[in-house]
mmCIF file of C-alpha atoms in Angstrom:
data_model
loop_
_atom_site.group_PDB
_atom_site.id
_atom_site.type_symbol
_atom_site.label_atom_id
_atom_site.label_comp_id
_atom_site.label_asym_id
_atom_site.label_seq_id
_atom_site.Cartn_x
_atom_site.Cartn_y
_atom_site.Cartn_z
ATOM 1 C CA MET A 1 8.578 4.575 -25.298
ATOM 2 C CA ASP A 2 11.713 3.736 -23.337
ATOM 3 C CA PRO A 3 13.157 0.222 -23.715
ATOM 4 C CA GLY A 4 12.499 -2.185 -20.885
ATOM 5 C CA LEU A 5 8.759 -1.607 -20.415
ATOM 6 C CA ARG A 6 6.157 -3.489 -22.443
ATOM 7 C CA ALA A 7 3.470 -1.119 -23.663
ATOM 8 C CA ASP A 8 -0.229 -2.106 -23.549
ATOM 9 C CA ALA A 9 0.462 -5.273 -21.546
ATOM 10 C CA LEU A 10 -2.237 -4.663 -18.902
ATOM 11 C CA GLY A 11 -5.955 -3.990 -19.274
ATOM 12 C CA PHE A 12 -8.432 -2.475 -16.839
ATOM 13 C CA GLY A 13 -9.102 -5.748 -15.000
ATOM 14 C CA GLU A 14 -5.409 -6.452 -14.559
ATOM 15 C CA SER A 15 -4.863 -2.883 -13.355
ATOM 16 C CA VAL A 16 -7.497 -3.392 -10.644
ATOM 17 C CA VAL A 17 -5.948 -6.725 -9.684
ATOM 18 C CA MET A 18 -2.521 -5.107 -9.357
ATOM 19 C CA GLY A 19 -3.959 -2.366 -7.135
ATOM 20 C CA VAL A 20 -5.711 -4.851 -4.840
ATOM 21 C CA ALA A 21 -2.614 -7.050 -4.782
ATOM 22 C CA GLY A 22 -0.517 -4.021 -3.874
ATOM 23 C CA VAL A 23 -2.577 -3.632 -0.710
ATOM 24 C CA GLY A 24 -2.776 -7.381 -0.131
ATOM 25 C CA PRO A 25 -5.995 -7.405 1.949
ATOM 26 C CA ALA A 26 -5.322 -10.750 3.641
ATOM 27 C CA TYR A 27 -1.745 -9.742 4.476
ATOM 28 C CA SER A 28 -2.821 -6.279 5.634
ATOM 29 C CA LEU A 29 -5.451 -7.808 7.905
ATOM 30 C CA ALA A 30 -2.977 -10.295 9.340
ATOM 31 C CA ALA A 31 -0.469 -7.518 9.970
ATOM 32 C CA THR A 32 -2.808 -4.853 11.354
ATOM 33 C CA ALA A 33 -6.219 -6.129 12.544
ATOM 34 C CA ALA A 34 -5.139 -7.348 15.986
ATOM 35 C CA VAL A 35 -2.933 -4.294 16.517
ATOM 36 C CA LEU A 36 -5.712 -1.953 15.417
ATOM 37 C CA VAL A 37 -8.333 -3.522 17.701
ATOM 38 C CA GLY A 38 -5.814 -3.579 20.537
ATOM 39 C CA SER A 39 -5.139 0.141 20.021
ATOM 40 C CA VAL A 40 -8.613 1.591 19.396
ATOM 41 C CA GLY A 41 -10.973 -1.243 20.385
ATOM 42 C CA VAL A 42 -14.393 -1.285 18.749
ATOM 43 C CA LEU A 43 -13.504 1.890 16.835
ATOM 44 C CA ALA A 44 -11.337 -0.193 14.456
ATOM 45 C CA PRO A 45 -13.923 -0.239 11.614
ATOM 46 C CA ALA A 46 -14.426 3.526 11.974
ATOM 47 C CA SER A 47 -10.647 4.096 11.812
ATOM 48 C CA LEU A 48 -10.475 2.179 8.552
ATOM 49 C CA LEU A 49 -13.614 3.801 7.153
ATOM 50 C CA TYR A 50 -12.552 7.386 7.889
ATOM 51 C CA CYS A 51 -8.985 6.740 6.757
ATOM 52 C CA GLY A 52 -10.291 5.255 3.523
ATOM 53 C CA LEU A 53 -12.654 8.147 2.823
ATOM 54 C CA ILE A 54 -10.040 10.808 3.535
ATOM 55 C CA MET A 55 -7.307 8.994 1.620
ATOM 56 C CA PHE A 56 -9.459 8.988 -1.501
ATOM 57 C CA GLY A 57 -8.287 12.586 -1.836
ATOM 58 C CA ILE A 58 -4.808 11.173 -2.480
ATOM 59 C CA VAL A 59 -6.221 8.491 -4.787
ATOM 60 C CA PHE A 60 -7.897 11.215 -6.873
ATOM 61 C CA ALA A 61 -4.710 13.284 -6.797
ATOM 62 C CA PHE A 62 -2.737 10.353 -8.233
ATOM 63 C CA ARG A 63 -5.404 9.883 -10.897
ATOM 64 C CA HIS A 64 -5.321 13.543 -11.991
ATOM 65 C CA LEU A 65 -1.520 13.654 -12.024
ATOM 66 C CA ASN A 66 -1.398 10.405 -13.983
ATOM 67 C CA ARG A 67 -3.663 11.911 -16.640
ATOM 68 C CA LEU A 68 -1.245 14.825 -16.818
ATOM 69 C CA ASP A 69 1.821 12.608 -17.228
ATOM 70 C CA PRO A 70 1.543 8.780 -17.312
ATOM 71 C CA ASN A 71 5.071 8.021 -16.118
ATOM 72 C CA ALA A 72 6.371 4.817 -14.484
ATOM 73 C CA GLY A 73 8.043 6.967 -11.844
ATOM 74 C CA ALA A 74 4.614 8.269 -10.722
ATOM 75 C CA SER A 75 5.068 10.594 -7.713
ATOM 76 C CA TYR A 76 8.792 10.991 -8.459
ATOM 77 C CA ALA A 77 8.136 12.230 -12.000
ATOM 78 C CA TRP A 78 5.171 14.442 -11.114
ATOM 79 C CA LEU A 79 6.897 16.201 -8.207
ATOM 80 C CA THR A 80 10.022 16.717 -10.285
ATOM 81 C CA SER A 81 7.961 18.395 -12.999
ATOM 82 C CA ILE A 82 5.707 20.495 -10.746
ATOM 83 C CA PHE A 83 8.073 21.470 -7.922
ATOM 84 C CA SER A 84 11.762 20.591 -8.383
ATOM 85 C CA PRO A 85 14.131 17.691 -9.093
ATOM 86 C CA ALA A 86 15.157 17.623 -5.419
ATOM 87 C CA ILE A 87 11.591 17.187 -4.123
ATOM 88 C CA GLY A 88 10.877 14.632 -6.836
ATOM 89 C CA PHE A 89 14.015 12.704 -5.956
ATOM 90 C CA PHE A 90 13.087 12.407 -2.281
ATOM 91 C CA ALA A 91 9.546 11.331 -3.143
ATOM 92 C CA GLY A 92 10.984 8.558 -5.316
ATOM 93 C CA TRP A 93 13.585 7.725 -2.692
ATOM 94 C CA SER A 94 10.884 7.277 -0.025
ATOM 95 C CA VAL A 95 9.092 4.797 -2.315
ATOM 96 C CA ILE A 96 12.328 2.865 -2.812
ATOM 97 C CA VAL A 97 13.210 2.791 0.897
ATOM 98 C CA GLY A 98 9.687 1.802 1.915
ATOM 99 C CA SER A 99 9.594 -0.977 -0.686
ATOM 100 C CA ALA A 100 13.027 -2.224 0.356
ATOM 101 C CA LEU A 101 12.022 -2.381 4.019
ATOM 102 C CA PHE A 102 8.879 -4.285 3.143
ATOM 103 C CA MET A 103 10.789 -6.719 0.949
ATOM 104 C CA VAL A 104 12.805 -7.617 4.059
ATOM 105 C CA SER A 105 9.938 -7.797 6.569
ATOM 106 C CA GLY A 106 7.218 -9.078 4.243
ATOM 107 C CA THR A 107 8.931 -12.374 3.471
ATOM 108 C CA ILE A 108 8.770 -13.591 7.087
ATOM 109 C CA PRO A 109 4.951 -14.037 7.270
ATOM 110 C CA ALA A 110 4.999 -15.765 3.889
ATOM 111 C CA ALA A 111 7.695 -18.161 5.073
ATOM 112 C CA SER A 112 5.898 -18.871 8.364
ATOM 113 C CA SER A 113 2.623 -19.581 6.528
ATOM 114 C CA THR A 114 4.413 -21.907 4.118
ATOM 115 C CA LEU A 115 5.920 -23.895 6.982
ATOM 116 C CA LYS A 116 2.596 -23.973 8.831
ATOM 117 C CA LEU A 117 1.108 -25.713 5.809
ATOM 118 C CA LEU A 118 3.972 -28.024 4.945
ATOM 119 C CA GLU A 119 5.990 -28.578 8.129
ATOM 120 C CA PRO A 120 4.315 -27.082 11.230
ATOM 121 C CA GLY A 121 7.069 -28.265 13.522
ATOM 122 C CA LEU A 122 9.546 -25.856 11.895
ATOM 123 C CA VAL A 123 7.424 -22.693 12.207
ATOM 124 C CA ASP A 124 9.545 -21.461 15.141
ATOM 125 C CA ASP A 125 12.851 -22.525 13.579
ATOM 126 C CA GLN A 126 14.512 -19.269 12.492
ATOM 127 C CA ASN A 127 16.895 -21.011 10.106
ATOM 128 C CA ALA A 128 14.008 -22.723 8.328
ATOM 129 C CA VAL A 129 11.972 -19.503 8.201
ATOM 130 C CA THR A 130 14.948 -17.588 6.783
ATOM 131 C CA LEU A 131 15.601 -20.264 4.161
ATOM 132 C CA ILE A 132 11.973 -20.326 2.976
ATOM 133 C CA ALA A 133 11.840 -16.511 2.987
ATOM 134 C CA ALA A 134 14.919 -16.359 0.768
ATOM 135 C CA GLY A 135 13.312 -18.925 -1.514
ATOM 136 C CA TRP A 136 10.190 -16.797 -1.902
ATOM 137 C CA VAL A 137 12.294 -13.737 -2.758
ATOM 138 C CA LEU A 138 14.086 -15.708 -5.480
ATOM 139 C CA VAL A 139 10.844 -17.072 -6.925
ATOM 140 C CA ILE A 140 9.065 -13.713 -6.996
ATOM 141 C CA GLY A 141 12.184 -11.959 -8.296
ATOM 142 C CA ALA A 142 12.318 -14.452 -11.166
ATOM 143 C CA ILE A 143 8.638 -13.888 -11.982
ATOM 144 C CA VAL A 144 9.071 -10.106 -12.025
ATOM 145 C CA ALA A 145 12.227 -10.382 -14.122
ATOM 146 C CA LYS A 146 10.382 -12.548 -16.652
ATOM 147 C CA GLY A 147 8.029 -9.701 -17.495
ATOM 148 C CA ILE A 148 4.847 -7.867 -16.614
ATOM 149 C CA LYS A 149 2.481 -10.405 -18.226
ATOM 150 C CA LEU A 150 3.683 -13.316 -16.080
ATOM 151 C CA SER A 151 3.512 -11.015 -13.047
ATOM 152 C CA SER A 152 -0.077 -10.092 -13.880
ATOM 153 C CA TYR A 153 -1.133 -13.710 -14.421
ATOM 154 C CA THR A 154 0.403 -14.666 -11.073
ATOM 155 C CA GLN A 155 -1.349 -11.786 -9.350
ATOM 156 C CA ILE A 156 -4.723 -12.714 -10.828
ATOM 157 C CA VAL A 157 -4.503 -16.180 -9.249
ATOM 158 C CA PHE A 158 -3.196 -14.898 -5.904
ATOM 159 C CA THR A 159 -5.693 -12.045 -5.685
ATOM 160 C CA VAL A 160 -8.751 -14.110 -6.633
ATOM 161 C CA VAL A 161 -7.888 -16.613 -3.897
ATOM 162 C CA GLU A 162 -7.208 -14.072 -1.137
ATOM 163 C CA VAL A 163 -10.150 -11.797 -1.946
ATOM 164 C CA GLY A 164 -12.409 -14.827 -2.247
ATOM 165 C CA VAL A 165 -11.381 -16.159 1.170
ATOM 166 C CA VAL A 166 -11.683 -12.785 2.940
ATOM 167 C CA ALA A 167 -15.056 -12.093 1.300
ATOM 168 C CA LEU A 168 -16.261 -15.594 2.239
ATOM 169 C CA LEU A 169 -15.321 -15.043 5.886
ATOM 170 C CA ILE A 170 -17.232 -11.742 5.924
ATOM 171 C CA ILE A 171 -20.304 -13.355 4.371
ATOM 172 C CA LEU A 172 -20.198 -16.381 6.697
ATOM 173 C CA SER A 173 -19.905 -14.150 9.738
ATOM 174 C CA ALA A 174 -22.996 -12.250 8.605
ATOM 175 C CA VAL A 175 -25.235 -15.246 7.879
ATOM 176 C CA SER A 176 -24.083 -18.174 9.994
ATOM 177 C CA PHE A 177 -23.482 -16.827 13.495
ATOM 178 C CA GLY A 178 -26.551 -16.704 15.694
ATOM 179 C CA GLY A 179 -25.069 -16.393 19.176
ATOM 180 C CA ALA A 180 -24.408 -13.333 21.277
ATOM 181 C CA PRO A 181 -21.716 -11.100 19.734
ATOM 182 C CA ALA A 182 -18.284 -11.054 21.339
ATOM 183 C CA HIS A 183 -18.520 -7.250 21.520
ATOM 184 C CA ALA A 184 -21.770 -5.382 22.079
ATOM 185 C CA TYR A 185 -22.690 -3.784 18.766
ATOM 186 C CA SER A 186 -22.963 -0.015 18.530
ATOM 187 C CA LEU A 187 -23.168 2.494 15.709
ATOM 188 C CA ALA A 188 -19.923 3.887 17.144
ATOM 189 C CA TRP A 189 -18.181 1.020 15.349
ATOM 190 C CA PHE A 190 -18.745 3.030 12.168
ATOM 191 C CA THR A 191 -19.481 6.590 13.276
ATOM 192 C CA GLY A 192 -16.361 6.845 15.437
ATOM 193 C CA ALA A 193 -18.219 8.359 18.394
ATOM 194 C CA GLY A 194 -15.712 8.361 21.239
ATOM 195 C CA PHE A 195 -12.676 9.237 19.143
ATOM 196 C CA THR A 196 -10.173 11.594 20.736
ATOM 197 C CA PRO A 197 -7.480 13.221 18.572
ATOM 198 C CA GLY A 198 -4.868 10.880 20.035
ATOM 199 C CA VAL A 199 -6.905 7.709 19.530
ATOM 200 C CA PHE A 200 -7.862 8.798 16.024
ATOM 201 C CA ALA A 201 -4.221 9.441 15.126
ATOM 202 C CA ILE A 202 -3.135 6.013 16.364
ATOM 203 C CA GLY A 203 -5.909 4.266 14.470
ATOM 204 C CA ALA A 204 -5.306 6.336 11.345
ATOM 205 C CA GLY A 205 -1.592 5.530 11.348
ATOM 206 C CA ILE A 206 -2.299 1.803 11.430
ATOM 207 C CA ALA A 207 -5.079 2.149 8.853
ATOM 208 C CA LEU A 208 -2.788 4.071 6.492
ATOM 209 C CA PHE A 209 -0.350 1.154 6.494
ATOM 210 C CA ALA A 210 -3.234 -1.289 5.928
ATOM 211 C CA PHE A 211 -4.486 0.643 2.877
ATOM 212 C CA SER A 212 -1.144 1.468 1.273
ATOM 213 C CA GLY A 213 -0.071 -0.159 -1.972
ATOM 214 C CA TRP A 214 -2.960 0.659 -4.334
ATOM 215 C CA ASP A 215 -0.733 3.208 -6.095
ATOM 216 C CA VAL A 216 1.359 0.488 -7.767
ATOM 217 C CA THR A 217 -1.179 0.722 -10.622
ATOM 218 C CA LEU A 218 0.250 4.167 -11.432
ATOM 219 C CA ASN A 219 3.810 2.808 -11.541
ATOM 220 C CA LEU A 220 2.560 0.392 -14.212
ATOM 221 C CA ASN A 221 0.869 3.108 -16.304
ATOM 222 C CA GLU A 222 3.353 2.874 -19.172
ATOM 223 C CA GLU A 223 2.589 -0.852 -19.414
ATOM 224 C CA THR A 224 -1.209 -0.350 -19.304
ATOM 225 C CA CYS A 225 -3.525 0.131 -22.280
ATOM 226 C CA ASP A 226 -4.596 3.788 -22.342
ATOM 227 C CA GLY A 227 -2.450 4.180 -19.218
ATOM 228 C CA ALA A 228 -3.254 7.857 -18.721
ATOM 229 C CA ARG A 229 -6.885 6.926 -18.030
ATOM 230 C CA ILE A 230 -7.046 3.229 -17.118
ATOM 231 C CA ALA A 231 -4.256 3.174 -14.509
ATOM 232 C CA GLY A 232 -5.937 5.908 -12.466
ATOM 233 C CA LEU A 233 -9.366 4.304 -12.776
ATOM 234 C CA GLY A 234 -7.907 0.963 -11.721
ATOM 235 C CA SER A 235 -6.464 2.515 -8.572
ATOM 236 C CA ILE A 236 -9.873 3.955 -7.619
ATOM 237 C CA VAL A 237 -11.674 0.624 -8.016
ATOM 238 C CA ALA A 238 -8.899 -1.185 -6.138
ATOM 239 C CA ALA A 239 -9.111 1.310 -3.273
ATOM 240 C CA VAL A 240 -12.904 0.901 -3.034
ATOM 241 C CA LEU A 241 -12.644 -2.894 -2.914
ATOM 242 C CA THR A 242 -9.958 -2.669 -0.262
ATOM 243 C CA VAL A 243 -12.010 -0.370 1.968
ATOM 244 C CA VAL A 244 -14.951 -2.779 1.812
ATOM 245 C CA LEU A 245 -12.815 -5.842 2.610
ATOM 246 C CA LEU A 246 -10.857 -4.290 5.470
ATOM 247 C CA VAL A 247 -13.840 -2.642 7.157
ATOM 248 C CA GLY A 248 -15.943 -5.773 6.673
ATOM 249 C CA PHE A 249 -13.323 -8.115 8.135
ATOM 250 C CA ASN A 250 -12.644 -5.942 11.188
ATOM 251 C CA THR A 251 -16.387 -5.771 11.828
ATOM 252 C CA ALA A 252 -16.617 -9.571 11.590
ATOM 253 C CA ALA A 253 -13.655 -9.968 13.952
ATOM 254 C CA LEU A 254 -15.281 -7.733 16.574
ATOM 255 C CA TRP A 255 -18.539 -9.635 16.151
ATOM 256 C CA LEU A 256 -17.042 -13.106 16.597
ATOM 257 C CA LEU A 257 -13.786 -12.807 18.547
ATOM 258 C CA THR A 258 -13.254 -11.644 22.097
ATOM 259 C CA ASP A 259 -10.450 -9.256 23.013
ATOM 260 C CA ALA A 260 -8.459 -12.185 24.437
ATOM 261 C CA GLU A 261 -8.918 -14.218 21.251
ATOM 262 C CA ILE A 262 -7.850 -11.276 19.093
ATOM 263 C CA GLU A 263 -4.786 -10.619 21.261
ATOM 264 C CA ASN A 264 -3.768 -14.288 21.301
ATOM 265 C CA ALA A 265 -4.304 -14.603 17.547
ATOM 266 C CA GLY A 266 -2.037 -11.665 16.667
ATOM 267 C CA VAL A 267 -0.897 -12.016 13.056
ATOM 268 C CA ASN A 268 -2.935 -15.234 12.814
ATOM 269 C CA ILE A 269 -6.237 -13.376 13.214
ATOM 270 C CA VAL A 270 -7.452 -14.383 9.740
ATOM 271 C CA SER A 271 -6.936 -18.042 10.673
ATOM 272 C CA ALA A 272 -8.584 -17.473 14.056
ATOM 273 C CA LEU A 273 -11.736 -16.103 12.400
ATOM 274 C CA ALA A 274 -11.703 -18.922 9.853
ATOM 275 C CA GLY A 275 -11.497 -21.422 12.712
ATOM 276 C CA LYS A 276 -14.746 -20.009 14.106
ATOM 277 C CA LEU A 277 -16.575 -20.224 10.802
ATOM 278 C CA MET A 278 -15.116 -23.154 8.851
ATOM 279 C CA PRO A 279 -14.503 -26.791 9.812
ATOM 280 C CA HIS A 280 -10.969 -28.157 9.758
ATOM 281 C CA PRO A 281 -9.151 -28.552 7.370
ATOM 282 C CA TRP A 282 -11.115 -25.950 5.355
ATOM 283 C CA ASP A 283 -9.909 -23.261 7.739
ATOM 284 C CA TYR A 284 -6.467 -23.768 6.200
ATOM 285 C CA ALA A 285 -7.823 -21.719 3.302
ATOM 286 C CA ALA A 286 -7.129 -18.672 5.492
ATOM 287 C CA VAL A 287 -3.481 -19.677 5.892
ATOM 288 C CA ILE A 288 -3.159 -20.086 2.128
ATOM 289 C CA ALA A 289 -4.853 -16.722 1.559
ATOM 290 C CA VAL A 290 -2.445 -14.901 3.895
ATOM 291 C CA MET A 291 0.557 -16.652 2.339
ATOM 292 C CA LEU A 292 -0.487 -15.795 -1.226
ATOM 293 C CA SER A 293 -1.430 -12.259 -0.204
ATOM 294 C CA THR A 294 1.967 -11.701 1.400
ATOM 295 C CA VAL A 295 3.795 -13.074 -1.626
ATOM 296 C CA GLY A 296 1.580 -11.045 -3.968
ATOM 297 C CA THR A 297 2.210 -7.844 -2.031
ATOM 298 C CA LEU A 298 5.927 -8.619 -2.097
ATOM 299 C CA GLU A 299 5.719 -8.942 -5.883
ATOM 300 C CA THR A 300 4.001 -5.565 -6.280
ATOM 301 C CA SER A 301 6.591 -3.987 -3.963
ATOM 302 C CA ILE A 302 9.335 -5.260 -6.251
ATOM 303 C CA LEU A 303 7.408 -3.951 -9.272
ATOM 304 C CA GLN A 304 6.989 -0.522 -7.654
ATOM 305 C CA PHE A 305 10.636 -0.508 -6.557
ATOM 306 C CA THR A 306 11.950 -1.411 -10.009
ATOM 307 C CA ARG A 307 9.645 0.953 -11.921
ATOM 308 C CA THR A 308 10.583 3.884 -9.699
ATOM 309 C CA LEU A 309 14.289 3.096 -10.086
ATOM 310 C CA PHE A 310 13.790 2.706 -13.846
ATOM 311 C CA ALA A 311 12.144 6.113 -14.143
ATOM 312 C CA MET A 312 14.772 7.764 -11.924
ATOM 313 C CA GLY A 313 17.500 6.130 -13.979
ATOM 314 C CA ARG A 314 16.105 7.635 -17.170
ATOM 315 C CA ASP A 315 16.756 11.098 -15.720
ATOM 316 C CA ASP A 316 20.247 10.417 -14.412
ATOM 317 C CA THR A 317 19.259 10.268 -10.718
ATOM 318 C CA VAL A 318 19.461 7.325 -8.933
ATOM 319 C CA ASP A 319 5.929 2.246 12.229
ATOM 320 C CA ALA A 320 8.893 3.257 9.520
ATOM 321 C CA VAL A 321 7.224 2.263 6.219
ATOM 322 C CA GLY A 322 4.063 4.092 7.254
ATOM 323 C CA PHE A 323 5.974 7.349 7.671
ATOM 324 C CA GLN A 324 7.480 6.987 4.219
ATOM 325 C CA ILE A 325 4.041 6.249 2.755
ATOM 326 C CA ALA A 326 2.593 9.365 4.398
ATOM 327 C CA PHE A 327 5.562 11.391 3.103
ATOM 328 C CA TYR A 328 5.169 10.675 -0.604
ATOM 329 C CA TYR A 329 1.367 10.497 -0.526
ATOM 330 C CA ALA A 330 1.278 13.979 1.031
ATOM 331 C CA LEU A 331 3.705 15.362 -1.540
ATOM 332 C CA ALA A 332 1.653 13.944 -4.422
ATOM 333 C CA GLY A 333 -1.564 15.407 -3.006
ATOM 334 C CA LEU A 334 0.127 18.780 -2.599
ATOM 335 C CA ALA A 335 1.434 18.650 -6.171
ATOM 336 C CA CYS A 336 -2.066 17.947 -7.488
ATOM 337 C CA ALA A 337 -3.603 20.848 -5.541
ATOM 338 C CA TRP A 338 -0.862 23.243 -6.625
ATOM 339 C CA HIS A 339 -0.843 22.295 -10.311
ATOM 340 C CA PHE A 340 -4.627 22.390 -10.702
ATOM 341 C CA ARG A 341 -5.246 25.358 -8.355
ATOM 342 C CA LYS A 342 -6.630 27.589 -11.124
ATOM 343 C CA GLN A 343 -8.721 24.897 -12.775
ATOM 344 C CA ALA A 344 -10.160 24.018 -9.347
ATOM 345 C CA LEU A 345 -11.866 27.404 -9.163
ATOM 346 C CA THR A 346 -13.949 26.828 -12.304
ATOM 347 C CA GLY A 347 -16.640 24.683 -10.687
ATOM 348 C CA LEU A 348 -17.730 22.913 -7.515
ATOM 349 C CA GLY A 349 -16.766 19.448 -8.745
ATOM 350 C CA GLN A 350 -13.317 20.629 -9.807
ATOM 351 C CA PHE A 351 -12.842 22.370 -6.462
ATOM 352 C CA ILE A 352 -13.703 19.214 -4.513
ATOM 353 C CA PHE A 353 -11.737 16.665 -6.544
ATOM 354 C CA LEU A 354 -8.759 18.763 -7.659
ATOM 355 C CA LEU A 355 -8.149 20.874 -4.557
ATOM 356 C CA ALA A 356 -10.215 20.301 -1.410
ATOM 357 C CA TRP A 357 -10.149 16.495 -1.159
ATOM 358 C CA PRO A 358 -6.455 16.139 -2.112
ATOM 359 C CA LEU A 359 -5.545 18.827 0.458
ATOM 360 C CA LEU A 360 -7.639 16.995 3.056
ATOM 361 C CA GLY A 361 -5.559 13.913 2.301
ATOM 362 C CA VAL A 362 -2.362 15.964 2.647
ATOM 363 C CA GLY A 363 -3.479 17.307 6.017
ATOM 364 C CA PHE A 364 -4.409 13.784 7.088
ATOM 365 C CA CYS A 365 -0.937 12.442 6.253
ATOM 366 C CA VAL A 366 0.775 15.354 8.025
ATOM 367 C CA PHE A 367 -1.496 14.862 11.048
ATOM 368 C CA ILE A 368 -0.547 11.179 11.249
ATOM 369 C CA ALA A 369 3.168 11.981 11.087
ATOM 370 C CA VAL A 370 3.051 14.821 13.631
ATOM 371 C CA CYS A 371 0.996 12.821 16.126
ATOM 372 C CA ASN A 372 2.685 9.438 15.732
ATOM 373 C CA VAL A 373 6.390 10.145 15.198
ATOM 374 C CA PRO A 374 6.885 11.253 18.851
ATOM 375 C CA THR A 375 5.376 7.928 19.984
ATOM 376 C CA TYR A 376 7.692 5.758 17.863
ATOM 377 C CA ASP A 377 10.789 4.163 19.372
ATOM 378 C CA LEU A 378 14.268 5.145 18.201
ATOM 379 C CA THR A 379 14.624 2.245 15.759
ATOM 380 C CA THR A 380 11.346 3.061 14.003
ATOM 381 C CA ASN A 381 12.231 6.737 13.676
ATOM 382 C CA VAL A 382 15.720 5.944 12.392
ATOM 383 C CA LEU A 383 14.276 3.619 9.737
ATOM 384 C CA GLY A 384 11.393 5.936 8.856
ATOM 385 C CA ILE A 385 12.911 9.418 8.923
ATOM 386 C CA GLY A 386 16.542 8.413 8.569
ATOM 387 C CA GLY A 387 15.757 6.172 5.611
ATOM 388 C CA ILE A 388 14.457 9.205 3.721
ATOM 389 C CA ALA A 389 17.099 11.640 5.008
ATOM 390 C CA ILE A 390 19.990 9.429 3.924
ATOM 391 C CA GLY A 391 18.758 9.924 0.369
ATOM 392 C CA ILE A 392 20.713 13.202 0.413
ATOM 393 C CA VAL A 393 23.867 11.155 -0.310
ATOM 394 C CA PRO A 394 22.791 9.567 -3.626
ATOM 395 C CA TYR A 395 21.005 12.806 -4.566
ATOM 396 C CA LEU A 396 24.139 14.951 -4.182
ATOM 397 C CA TRP A 397 26.211 12.295 -5.929
ATOM 398 C CA SER A 398 23.831 12.170 -8.898
ATOM 399 C CA ARG A 399 23.673 15.975 -9.118
ATOM 400 C CA SER A 400 27.457 16.220 -9.063
ATOM 401 C CA ARG A 401 27.678 13.656 -11.874
ATOM 402 C CA LEU A 402 25.164 15.633 -13.906
ATOM 403 C CA THR A 403 27.061 18.875 -13.282
ATOM 404 C CA ARG A 404 30.385 17.332 -14.354
ATOM 405 C CA ARG A 405 28.764 15.825 -17.450
ATOM 406 C CA THR A 406 27.203 19.163 -18.384
ATOM 407 C CA ALA A 407 30.520 20.978 -17.868
ATOM 408 C CA THR A 408 32.371 18.433 -20.016
ATOM 409 C CA SER A 409 29.814 18.753 -22.792
ATOM 410 C CA ALA A 410 30.055 22.554 -22.681
ATOM 411 C CA ALA A 411 33.850 22.434 -22.830
ATOM 412 C CA ALA A 412 33.758 20.131 -25.820
#
């Protein structure tokens, strides 16, 4: 075992918590629910449901590859082994770039929520928001630096609170609202009747961002008891819980909030729904949930970032985030299908879980990229595609170092 990682620090429960925290349901809902409803209307639950079902092909691919090689580098290590060091490097690089971008953008909602609780008059003060955001980065960085056990204990508290609040809102919306629904209910909310390829692609792109993050459990496999098995199982359970929470909340939002209320709420949609269901000041629980969820997701991003860098360092190699997510998810699914292509032909179950479903996930990710990249503005494309492409610089530098080192060793 390489120095720097604590073996057997996490159990199954903690692995699930890390996976759920990686998604950050309350944060994901705050960031995407209003945008999703504004883009696809009442088809928002169907977008999340279909995206979740299809993306389980990638979840299973990660699980199979993790059983093959439980490595903290996850997709970086697997793609390096199955395809080539270059493909592996760019998979790892996309994780690093995506995590870095989120660590910049993800602190702002946490800072705004903190000020809303403590000093509402400063919520629109950019200097105050920036100062609090920097403070959160320092606090979470210190927790991560202290070790995986403190990180897991912190995540347990954060995740229990945010999942509890989101689940409570879903339950309250189901049992305590007797008036006419804000949107006329139809089975199309879940069947997706009325989807066009364009509308589906837009909804799927947003849903992919909402679901991303469960794979941090695989980056923690070397620190998990029986990591080859438990880390993959933890990611599956985390993904299932996330699908239920996100679909359930979006359904509740359509049931209780009008289009105008959803649009006006924006990133405060969790608070808006809480305001409908809970008396003040209990509705502040939603603000706390979003704040803790954002901070928790930030922590898992730092964990994923550092573990990927750690694994790449061991080998001498050193929407925008949504594109990068689709990029390395698709590569991992492709690696699974390619590596297990012969074993997949030995039975129906093996064919479905080792080949067909992972390839469906690959096609889904490619479809999202092809359909959505032309609709992004220049800044988004520069950050998304350019962020990955610029990885050619550190890759060539690391390869040249390795070549010089090999030549020197040969000469000696």
